[in-house]
Amino acid sequence: MENNMKNDNIVVIGSTNTDMTIKSQHLPLPGETVLGGKFMMDPGGKGANQAVAAARLGGKVSFIGKVGDDMFGAQTLRQFKEEHINAEYLGVCQGVPSGVALINVDEKGENSISVAPGANFCLLSTDIDDASSKIDEAGIVLMQLEVPLDTIDYASQKAKDAGAYVILNPAPAPKEPLPDSLLSSLDLIIPNETEANIITGLPTDTDDQVKEAILAIVAKGVKSVIVTMGSRGAMAYQDGEFFSVPAFKVKALDTTGAGDTFCGALCVALAEGKSLREAIEFGCKASSIAVTRMGAMQAAPYRQELTS
Ligand code: RIB
């Protein structure tokens, strides 16, 4: 065991959406209709994608979140059962639609996404209290920002008090500064370079700039930082040292959810006692497979694909 995880239980607190994706030649400009494309509808949402990625790679995963009382919520629940994710604390919010994401993907695999959060925004601090026995059992708690920020702030402190290793993937990038109480509860934060730029207000175009942004985040009390940079790999900071991990070179078909697969995979490796560097390498490998396939959750690889 190269880290101090309490145990290997992974608890994901976050969003579930239904992704409606169109792959076409280019992303529509404002006012433009792009004709000709392929449509897919699948379960998604950053929280759900991360949970599924972790479960497919062998993680023991529980999920805390909210769906609406509609067919999309029911489909999410079925998907979690199929993926062997404990959904005891996936609540149903009456009279509110489940989250939906409208996604465009272009021929280079780049995307644009709009999310109607629906029931995801019904996840409150009281739901975190209701699930406190699950949080107490967690070795790792993994969160994102598609549910209310107040809830994540509250959950991070609960998780820290319970002795879990607390991770935030600050996606989508927050419009308001992240509270100091949240940042100081985190063992690890995993922004991409755009999110690191928004969180710190600092440029993140070069490796040196990314390092400066990381130091600004560390100054707020976060212990370790990983900035994911797509095809440029990842830059990490732990115990006063920087290190970078290169990306695998692949031809991307759809980059949607690549960061989610990375986060889920990283948690599995950490839960198995791997070092942060080994966990990042495992995350990069998993996400390099995911981007060669269409979809977000559907693209997440299974364990045997990483070992073969
Ligand atoms: O990170 C990809 C995800 O972002 C999609 O699955 C979509 O639901 C949005 O939440």
Short mmCIF file of C-alpha atoms and ligand atoms in Angstrom, two decimals:
data_model
loop_
_atom_site.label_atom_id
_atom_site.label_comp_id
_atom_site.label_asym_id
_atom_site.label_seq_id
_atom_site.Cartn_x
_atom_site.Cartn_y
_atom_site.Cartn_z
CA MET A 1 0.00 0.00 0.00
CA GLU A 2 1.72 3.20 -1.18
CA ASN A 3 -0.96 5.51 0.17
CA ASN A 4 -2.98 5.82 3.34
CA MET A 5 -6.50 5.01 2.13
CA LYS A 6 -8.77 3.89 4.97
CA ASN A 7 -10.28 1.15 2.80
CA ASP A 8 -11.19 0.53 -0.86
CA ASN A 9 -14.81 1.77 -0.81
CA ILE A 10 -15.40 4.53 -3.38
CA VAL A 11 -18.37 6.86 -2.83
CA VAL A 12 -19.30 9.16 -5.71
CA ILE A 13 -21.48 12.17 -4.86
CA GLY A 14 -22.81 13.83 -7.99
CA SER A 15 -24.99 14.12 -11.04
CA THR A 16 -26.78 11.78 -13.38
CA ASN A 17 -28.02 12.95 -16.79
CA THR A 18 -29.41 11.48 -19.95
CA ASP A 19 -27.06 12.44 -22.78
CA MET A 20 -28.60 13.24 -26.17
CA THR A 21 -25.66 13.40 -28.52
CA ILE A 22 -25.38 14.34 -32.19
CA LYS A 23 -22.13 13.71 -34.03
CA SER A 24 -21.80 15.96 -37.06
CA GLN A 25 -19.11 17.59 -39.18
CA HIS A 26 -18.72 20.72 -37.06
CA LEU A 27 -20.21 22.26 -33.92
CA PRO A 28 -23.11 24.62 -34.77
CA LEU A 29 -22.29 28.35 -34.63
CA PRO A 30 -24.86 30.66 -32.96
CA GLY A 31 -27.91 30.76 -35.25
CA GLU A 32 -26.62 27.90 -37.45
CA THR A 33 -28.40 24.59 -38.12
CA VAL A 34 -26.03 21.77 -38.96
CA LEU A 35 -27.77 19.09 -41.00
CA GLY A 36 -26.51 15.52 -41.31
CA GLY A 37 -25.37 13.61 -38.26
CA LYS A 38 -25.80 10.59 -36.05
CA PHE A 39 -27.94 10.60 -32.87
CA MET A 40 -27.35 8.63 -29.65
CA MET A 41 -29.19 8.68 -26.32
CA ASP A 42 -27.42 7.18 -23.28
CA PRO A 43 -27.14 7.62 -19.52
CA GLY A 44 -24.49 10.17 -18.60
CA GLY A 45 -23.73 12.97 -16.15
CA LYS A 46 -20.30 13.58 -14.70
CA GLY A 47 -21.01 11.82 -11.41
CA ALA A 48 -22.63 8.79 -13.02
CA ASN A 49 -19.89 8.53 -15.66
CA GLN A 50 -17.19 8.54 -12.99
CA ALA A 51 -19.04 5.95 -10.92
CA VAL A 52 -19.50 3.65 -13.92
CA ALA A 53 -15.88 4.05 -15.03
CA ALA A 54 -14.71 3.09 -11.54
CA ALA A 55 -17.10 0.12 -11.31
CA ARG A 56 -16.10 -1.25 -14.75
CA LEU A 57 -12.46 -1.16 -13.67
CA GLY A 58 -13.17 -3.18 -10.54
CA GLY A 59 -13.98 -0.47 -7.95
CA LYS A 60 -16.47 -1.01 -5.10
CA VAL A 61 -18.70 1.96 -5.85
CA SER A 62 -21.67 3.62 -4.13
CA PHE A 63 -23.50 6.64 -5.49
CA ILE A 64 -25.23 9.54 -3.75
CA GLY A 65 -27.42 11.71 -5.99
CA LYS A 66 -30.94 12.58 -7.14
CA VAL A 67 -33.01 11.67 -10.20
CA GLY A 68 -36.51 12.79 -11.21
CA ASP A 69 -39.61 10.61 -11.14
CA ASP A 70 -39.49 9.96 -14.88
CA MET A 71 -38.26 7.32 -17.34
CA PHE A 72 -34.76 8.83 -17.46
CA GLY A 73 -34.37 8.44 -13.70
CA ALA A 74 -35.61 4.84 -13.90
CA GLN A 75 -33.13 4.14 -16.71
CA THR A 76 -30.26 5.53 -14.61
CA LEU A 77 -31.23 3.26 -11.73
CA ARG A 78 -31.30 0.22 -14.07
CA GLN A 79 -27.91 1.18 -15.46
CA PHE A 80 -26.41 1.43 -11.97
CA LYS A 81 -27.77 -2.04 -11.13
CA GLU A 82 -26.22 -3.48 -14.31
CA GLU A 83 -22.89 -1.85 -13.43
CA HIS A 84 -23.00 -3.21 -9.84
CA ILE A 85 -23.09 0.26 -8.28
CA ASN A 86 -24.76 0.60 -4.87
CA ALA A 87 -27.62 3.05 -5.53
CA GLU A 88 -29.23 2.92 -2.07
CA TYR A 89 -28.75 6.71 -1.80
CA LEU A 90 -29.83 7.64 -5.31
CA GLY A 91 -33.00 9.51 -4.29
CA VAL A 92 -36.03 10.34 -6.42
CA CYS A 93 -37.16 13.97 -6.46
CA GLN A 94 -40.93 14.07 -7.08
CA GLY A 95 -42.29 16.42 -9.75
CA VAL A 96 -38.86 17.38 -11.08
CA PRO A 97 -37.33 16.07 -14.34
CA SER A 98 -34.09 14.11 -14.32
CA GLY A 99 -30.97 15.86 -15.61
CA VAL A 100 -30.50 16.06 -19.37
CA ALA A 101 -27.44 17.00 -21.45
CA LEU A 102 -27.53 18.06 -25.10
CA ILE A 103 -24.16 17.28 -26.66
CA ASN A 104 -22.69 18.11 -30.05
CA VAL A 105 -19.55 16.28 -31.18
CA ASP A 106 -17.58 17.33 -34.27
CA GLU A 107 -15.46 15.22 -36.59
CA LYS A 108 -12.31 15.92 -34.53
CA GLY A 109 -14.02 14.51 -31.42
CA GLU A 110 -14.41 17.93 -29.72
CA ASN A 111 -17.74 18.69 -28.06
CA SER A 112 -20.04 21.37 -26.73
CA ILE A 113 -22.50 20.51 -23.95
CA SER A 114 -25.58 22.19 -22.41
CA VAL A 115 -27.01 20.65 -19.23
CA ALA A 116 -30.48 21.08 -17.72
CA PRO A 117 -29.65 19.82 -14.19
CA GLY A 118 -33.24 19.14 -13.10
CA ALA A 119 -33.25 16.78 -10.10
CA ASN A 120 -29.47 17.03 -9.68
CA PHE A 121 -30.07 20.42 -8.09
CA CYS A 122 -32.39 18.79 -5.50
CA LEU A 123 -29.38 17.13 -3.82
CA LEU A 124 -29.15 18.97 -0.50
CA SER A 125 -27.08 18.82 2.68
CA THR A 126 -29.91 16.87 4.32
CA ASP A 127 -29.41 14.13 1.70
CA ILE A 128 -25.74 14.02 2.67
CA ASP A 129 -26.78 13.62 6.32
CA ASP A 130 -29.18 10.82 5.32
CA ALA A 131 -26.29 9.04 3.57
CA SER A 132 -23.79 9.64 6.37
CA SER A 133 -23.42 5.91 7.13
CA LYS A 134 -22.20 5.44 3.52
CA ILE A 135 -19.78 8.36 3.83
CA ASP A 136 -18.47 6.95 7.12
CA GLU A 137 -17.65 3.69 5.30
CA ALA A 138 -15.84 5.44 2.42
CA GLY A 139 -12.13 5.15 1.73
CA ILE A 140 -12.46 7.68 -1.10
CA VAL A 141 -15.18 10.29 -1.72
CA LEU A 142 -15.25 11.67 -5.28
CA MET A 143 -17.34 14.73 -6.21
CA GLN A 144 -17.92 17.10 -9.15
CA LEU A 145 -19.87 20.37 -9.58
CA GLU A 146 -23.08 19.40 -11.40
CA VAL A 147 -24.97 19.42 -8.07
CA PRO A 148 -25.31 22.46 -5.75
CA LEU A 149 -21.97 23.86 -4.58
CA ASP A 150 -23.29 24.22 -1.00
CA THR A 151 -24.00 20.49 -0.93
CA ILE A 152 -20.50 19.65 -2.17
CA ASP A 153 -18.97 22.01 0.39
CA TYR A 154 -20.98 20.32 3.15
CA ALA A 155 -20.23 16.81 1.88
CA SER A 156 -16.51 17.51 1.65
CA GLN A 157 -16.37 18.39 5.32
CA LYS A 158 -18.42 15.33 6.30
CA ALA A 159 -16.11 13.14 4.22
CA LYS A 160 -13.01 14.70 5.73
CA ASP A 161 -14.38 14.23 9.27
CA ALA A 162 -15.07 10.58 8.40
CA GLY A 163 -11.39 10.12 7.47
CA ALA A 164 -12.00 9.56 3.73
CA TYR A 165 -9.60 10.67 0.99
CA VAL A 166 -11.59 13.56 -0.50
CA ILE A 167 -11.38 14.33 -4.24
CA LEU A 168 -13.07 17.10 -6.23
CA ASN A 169 -13.24 17.23 -10.01
CA PRO A 170 -14.34 20.89 -10.35
CA ALA A 171 -16.35 20.32 -13.52
CA PRO A 172 -18.13 22.15 -14.93
CA ALA A 173 -15.95 25.13 -14.00
CA PRO A 174 -17.68 27.11 -11.24
CA LYS A 175 -19.02 30.63 -11.90
CA GLU A 176 -18.23 31.68 -8.32
CA PRO A 177 -14.97 31.15 -6.42
CA LEU A 178 -14.74 27.82 -4.63
CA PRO A 179 -15.22 28.35 -0.87
CA ASP A 180 -12.08 28.10 1.27
CA SER A 181 -13.90 25.60 3.50
CA LEU A 182 -14.29 23.28 0.49
CA LEU A 183 -10.73 23.67 -0.78
CA SER A 184 -9.20 23.07 2.64
CA SER A 185 -11.18 19.81 2.99
CA LEU A 186 -9.73 18.35 -0.19
CA ASP A 187 -6.94 15.83 -0.41
CA LEU A 188 -6.92 16.11 -4.21
CA ILE A 189 -8.44 18.38 -6.84
CA ILE A 190 -8.53 17.39 -10.54
CA PRO A 191 -9.34 20.32 -12.86
CA ASN A 192 -8.58 20.34 -16.57
CA GLU A 193 -6.49 23.28 -17.78
CA THR A 194 -9.58 25.41 -18.53
CA GLU A 195 -11.05 24.77 -15.09
CA ALA A 196 -7.66 25.52 -13.46
CA ASN A 197 -7.64 28.84 -15.35
CA ILE A 198 -11.17 29.72 -14.20
CA ILE A 199 -10.56 28.67 -10.57
CA THR A 200 -7.32 30.66 -10.23
CA GLY A 201 -7.74 33.44 -12.81
CA LEU A 202 -4.24 32.50 -14.03
CA PRO A 203 -3.27 31.45 -17.59
CA THR A 204 -2.71 27.72 -18.12
CA ASP A 205 -1.41 27.57 -21.70
CA THR A 206 2.12 26.34 -20.92
CA ASP A 207 3.46 23.83 -18.39
CA ASP A 208 5.09 26.64 -16.37
CA GLN A 209 1.78 28.51 -16.23
CA VAL A 210 0.00 25.32 -15.14
CA LYS A 211 2.55 24.95 -12.31
CA GLU A 212 1.85 28.53 -11.16
CA ALA A 213 -1.90 27.82 -11.18
CA ILE A 214 -1.30 24.63 -9.18
CA LEU A 215 0.67 26.56 -6.54
CA ALA A 216 -2.19 29.07 -6.26
CA ILE A 217 -4.61 26.18 -5.60
CA VAL A 218 -2.24 24.60 -3.07
CA ALA A 219 -2.02 27.95 -1.25
CA LYS A 220 -5.78 27.58 -0.59
CA GLY A 221 -5.18 24.39 1.38
CA VAL A 222 -5.63 21.56 -1.17
CA LYS A 223 -3.00 18.88 -0.55
CA SER A 224 -2.48 17.45 -4.05
CA VAL A 225 -3.45 18.67 -7.54
CA ILE A 226 -3.70 17.03 -10.95
CA VAL A 227 -4.34 19.24 -13.97
CA THR A 228 -5.48 17.15 -16.92
CA MET A 229 -4.46 18.62 -20.29
CA GLY A 230 -5.95 16.29 -22.92
CA SER A 231 -3.35 15.28 -25.48
CA ARG A 232 -0.66 17.10 -23.38
CA GLY A 233 -1.12 14.56 -20.57
CA ALA A 234 -1.35 15.57 -16.90
CA MET A 235 0.67 17.78 -14.54
CA ALA A 236 0.56 16.79 -10.87
CA TYR A 237 1.71 18.18 -7.55
CA GLN A 238 2.16 16.12 -4.40
CA ASP A 239 4.29 16.58 -1.26
CA GLY A 240 6.01 19.70 -2.60
CA GLU A 241 6.97 18.17 -5.98
CA PHE A 242 5.68 18.48 -9.53
CA PHE A 243 5.62 15.62 -12.00
CA SER A 244 4.02 15.14 -15.38
CA VAL A 245 2.54 12.07 -17.02
CA PRO A 246 2.33 11.93 -20.84
CA ALA A 247 -0.91 11.15 -22.68
CA PHE A 248 -1.26 8.03 -24.82
CA LYS A 249 -1.31 8.94 -28.51
CA VAL A 250 -4.62 7.84 -30.01
CA LYS A 251 -7.03 9.08 -32.69
CA ALA A 252 -9.96 10.60 -30.80
CA LEU A 253 -13.47 9.90 -32.02
CA ASP A 254 -15.29 11.58 -29.10
CA THR A 255 -13.62 13.21 -26.10
CA THR A 256 -16.90 13.56 -24.14
CA GLY A 257 -16.48 12.12 -20.65
CA ALA A 258 -12.73 11.45 -21.04
CA GLY A 259 -12.10 13.38 -17.82
CA ASP A 260 -14.80 11.34 -16.08
CA THR A 261 -13.19 8.06 -17.09
CA PHE A 262 -9.84 9.45 -15.88
CA CYS A 263 -11.27 10.34 -12.45
CA GLY A 264 -13.07 7.00 -12.01
CA ALA A 265 -9.98 5.03 -13.03
CA LEU A 266 -7.70 7.09 -10.80
CA CYS A 267 -9.91 6.32 -7.79
CA VAL A 268 -9.75 2.58 -8.48
CA ALA A 269 -5.95 2.65 -8.61
CA LEU A 270 -5.75 4.71 -5.41
CA ALA A 271 -8.23 2.36 -3.71
CA GLU A 272 -5.93 -0.51 -4.68
CA GLY A 273 -3.06 1.20 -2.85
CA LYS A 274 -1.22 2.55 -5.91
CA SER A 275 0.85 5.77 -5.78
CA LEU A 276 -0.58 8.98 -7.25
CA ARG A 277 1.75 8.67 -10.26
CA GLU A 278 0.64 5.08 -10.95
CA ALA A 279 -3.00 6.13 -10.50
CA ILE A 280 -2.57 8.95 -13.05
CA GLU A 281 -0.97 6.52 -15.52
CA PHE A 282 -3.92 4.15 -15.04
CA GLY A 283 -6.36 7.06 -15.54
CA CYS A 284 -4.57 8.18 -18.72
CA LYS A 285 -4.67 4.64 -20.12
CA ALA A 286 -8.40 4.30 -19.39
CA SER A 287 -9.29 7.68 -20.87
CA SER A 288 -7.15 7.02 -23.96
CA ILE A 289 -9.39 4.02 -24.66
CA ALA A 290 -12.60 5.98 -23.92
CA VAL A 291 -11.85 8.73 -26.47
CA THR A 292 -11.61 6.19 -29.30
CA ARG A 293 -15.33 5.39 -28.84
CA MET A 294 -18.54 7.37 -29.10
CA GLY A 295 -20.34 8.46 -25.94
CA ALA A 296 -19.34 9.30 -22.38
CA MET A 297 -20.44 6.55 -19.99
CA GLN A 298 -20.76 4.00 -22.79
CA ALA A 299 -17.13 4.59 -23.79
CA ALA A 300 -15.66 3.77 -20.36
CA PRO A 301 -13.46 0.65 -20.63
CA TYR A 302 -13.61 -2.60 -18.61
CA ARG A 303 -10.67 -3.84 -16.54
CA GLN A 304 -9.61 -6.54 -18.98
CA GLU A 305 -9.13 -3.90 -21.70
CA LEU A 306 -6.42 -2.23 -19.62
CA THR A 307 -4.55 -5.36 -18.78
CA SER A 308 -4.55 -6.94 -22.26
O1 RIB B 1 -18.41 14.95 -18.79
C1 RIB B 1 -19.37 14.52 -19.72
C2 RIB B 1 -20.74 14.70 -19.17
O2 RIB B 1 -21.00 16.07 -19.01
C3 RIB B 1 -21.84 14.17 -20.03
O3 RIB B 1 -22.15 12.83 -19.78
C4 RIB B 1 -22.99 15.13 -19.75
O4 RIB B 1 -24.06 14.53 -19.11
C5 RIB B 1 -22.39 16.25 -18.92
O5 RIB B 1 -22.70 16.11 -17.61
#
